[in-house]
């Protein structure tokens, strides 16, 4: 599973549109779209927001974190 897939599935499990998810995280709609298409990965501030979103909605964060960390290793 890619990072973008993990973010999309988490967002959809909470029944959020990309626009609502972007507002919740205080980012642009295009940013969420690029995350889900694996064009860019969230920065640390965004990851903290995603973690809080998961906690507030009772969703698993571990898969997203694992994929995000694996991308960080690949970039080195």
PDB file of C-alpha atoms in Angstrom:
ATOM      1  CA  UNK A   1       0.000   0.000   0.000  1.00  0.00           C
ATOM      2  CA  UNK A   2       1.290   3.451  -0.822  1.00  0.00           C
ATOM      3  CA  UNK A   3       1.266   6.436   1.516  1.00  0.00           C
ATOM      4  CA  UNK A   4      -1.341   8.118  -0.679  1.00  0.00           C
ATOM      5  CA  UNK A   5      -3.601   5.067  -0.532  1.00  0.00           C
ATOM      6  CA  UNK A   6      -3.295   4.946   3.252  1.00  0.00           C
ATOM      7  CA  UNK A   7      -4.214   8.621   3.588  1.00  0.00           C
ATOM      8  CA  UNK A   8      -7.148   8.270   1.173  1.00  0.00           C
ATOM      9  CA  UNK A   9      -8.532   5.185   2.916  1.00  0.00           C
ATOM     10  CA  UNK A  10      -8.267   6.853   6.323  1.00  0.00           C
ATOM     11  CA  UNK A  11     -10.021   9.987   5.053  1.00  0.00           C
ATOM     12  CA  UNK A  12     -12.775   7.920   3.432  1.00  0.00           C
ATOM     13  CA  UNK A  13     -13.325   5.821   6.574  1.00  0.00           C
ATOM     14  CA  UNK A  14     -14.177   9.063   8.374  1.00  0.00           C
ATOM     15  CA  UNK A  15     -16.541   9.997   5.488  1.00  0.00           C
ATOM     16  CA  UNK A  16     -14.577  13.174   4.754  1.00  0.00           C
ATOM     17  CA  UNK A  17     -14.217  14.689   1.314  1.00  0.00           C
ATOM     18  CA  UNK A  18     -10.774  15.873   0.279  1.00  0.00           C
ATOM     19  CA  UNK A  19     -12.004  19.421   0.832  1.00  0.00           C
ATOM     20  CA  UNK A  20     -13.249  18.718   4.365  1.00  0.00           C
ATOM     21  CA  UNK A  21     -10.057  16.840   5.208  1.00  0.00           C
ATOM     22  CA  UNK A  22      -7.967  19.753   3.914  1.00  0.00           C
ATOM     23  CA  UNK A  23      -9.922  22.217   6.056  1.00  0.00           C
ATOM     24  CA  UNK A  24      -9.518  19.988   9.097  1.00  0.00           C
ATOM     25  CA  UNK A  25      -5.733  19.927   8.612  1.00  0.00           C
ATOM     26  CA  UNK A  26      -5.471  23.606   7.564  1.00  0.00           C
ATOM     27  CA  UNK A  27      -3.934  22.758   4.189  1.00  0.00           C
ATOM     28  CA  UNK A  28      -5.024  23.412   0.633  1.00  0.00           C
ATOM     29  CA  UNK A  29      -7.305  20.986  -1.186  1.00  0.00           C
ATOM     30  CA  UNK A  30      -4.596  20.565  -3.823  1.00  0.00           C
ATOM     31  CA  UNK A  31      -2.184  19.478  -1.090  1.00  0.00           C
ATOM     32  CA  UNK A  32      -4.442  16.600  -0.019  1.00  0.00           C
ATOM     33  CA  UNK A  33      -4.899  15.666  -3.669  1.00  0.00           C
ATOM     34  CA  UNK A  34      -1.121  15.549  -4.219  1.00  0.00           C
ATOM     35  CA  UNK A  35      -0.657  13.419  -1.088  1.00  0.00           C
ATOM     36  CA  UNK A  36      -3.238  10.917  -2.273  1.00  0.00           C
ATOM     37  CA  UNK A  37      -1.697  10.777  -5.750  1.00  0.00           C
ATOM     38  CA  UNK A  38       1.755  10.205  -4.194  1.00  0.00           C
ATOM     39  CA  UNK A  39       3.144  13.346  -5.806  1.00  0.00           C
ATOM     40  CA  UNK A  40       4.348  14.757  -2.477  1.00  0.00           C
ATOM     41  CA  UNK A  41       4.433  13.460   1.057  1.00  0.00           C
ATOM     42  CA  UNK A  42       3.117  15.312   4.101  1.00  0.00           C
ATOM     43  CA  UNK A  43       5.631  17.254   6.175  1.00  0.00           C
ATOM     44  CA  UNK A  44       6.007  16.719   9.923  1.00  0.00           C
ATOM     45  CA  UNK A  45       3.412  19.369  10.810  1.00  0.00           C
ATOM     46  CA  UNK A  46       0.876  17.740   8.491  1.00  0.00           C
ATOM     47  CA  UNK A  47       1.664  14.304   9.916  1.00  0.00           C
ATOM     48  CA  UNK A  48       0.890  15.600  13.405  1.00  0.00           C
ATOM     49  CA  UNK A  49      -2.434  16.882  12.080  1.00  0.00           C
ATOM     50  CA  UNK A  50      -3.191  13.547  10.425  1.00  0.00           C
ATOM     51  CA  UNK A  51      -2.345  11.739  13.668  1.00  0.00           C
ATOM     52  CA  UNK A  52      -4.738  13.983  15.606  1.00  0.00           C
ATOM     53  CA  UNK A  53      -7.406  13.452  12.935  1.00  0.00           C
ATOM     54  CA  UNK A  54      -7.013   9.681  13.328  1.00  0.00           C
ATOM     55  CA  UNK A  55      -7.165   9.891  17.124  1.00  0.00           C
ATOM     56  CA  UNK A  56     -10.244  12.142  17.057  1.00  0.00           C
ATOM     57  CA  UNK A  57     -12.041   9.801  14.653  1.00  0.00           C
ATOM     58  CA  UNK A  58     -10.937   6.494  16.195  1.00  0.00           C
ATOM     59  CA  UNK A  59      -8.900   5.493  13.141  1.00  0.00           C
ATOM     60  CA  UNK A  60      -5.594   3.665  12.906  1.00  0.00           C
ATOM     61  CA  UNK A  61      -2.610   5.936  12.317  1.00  0.00           C
ATOM     62  CA  UNK A  62       0.090   3.273  12.290  1.00  0.00           C
ATOM     63  CA  UNK A  63      -0.242   2.363   8.597  1.00  0.00           C
ATOM     64  CA  UNK A  64       0.142   5.980   7.528  1.00  0.00           C
ATOM     65  CA  UNK A  65       3.108   6.448   9.843  1.00  0.00           C
ATOM     66  CA  UNK A  66       4.772   3.266   8.588  1.00  0.00           C
ATOM     67  CA  UNK A  67       4.407   4.321   4.935  1.00  0.00           C
ATOM     68  CA  UNK A  68       5.593   7.865   5.695  1.00  0.00           C
ATOM     69  CA  UNK A  69       8.672   6.553   7.501  1.00  0.00           C
ATOM     70  CA  UNK A  70       9.460   4.104   4.692  1.00  0.00           C
ATOM     71  CA  UNK A  71       9.414   7.014   2.216  1.00  0.00           C
ATOM     72  CA  UNK A  72      11.809   8.941   4.441  1.00  0.00           C
ATOM     73  CA  UNK A  73      14.263   6.026   4.329  1.00  0.00           C
ATOM     74  CA  UNK A  74      13.954   5.704   0.528  1.00  0.00           C
ATOM     75  CA  UNK A  75      14.830   9.387   0.062  1.00  0.00           C
ATOM     76  CA  UNK A  76      18.207   9.043   1.793  1.00  0.00           C
TER      77      UNK A  76
END
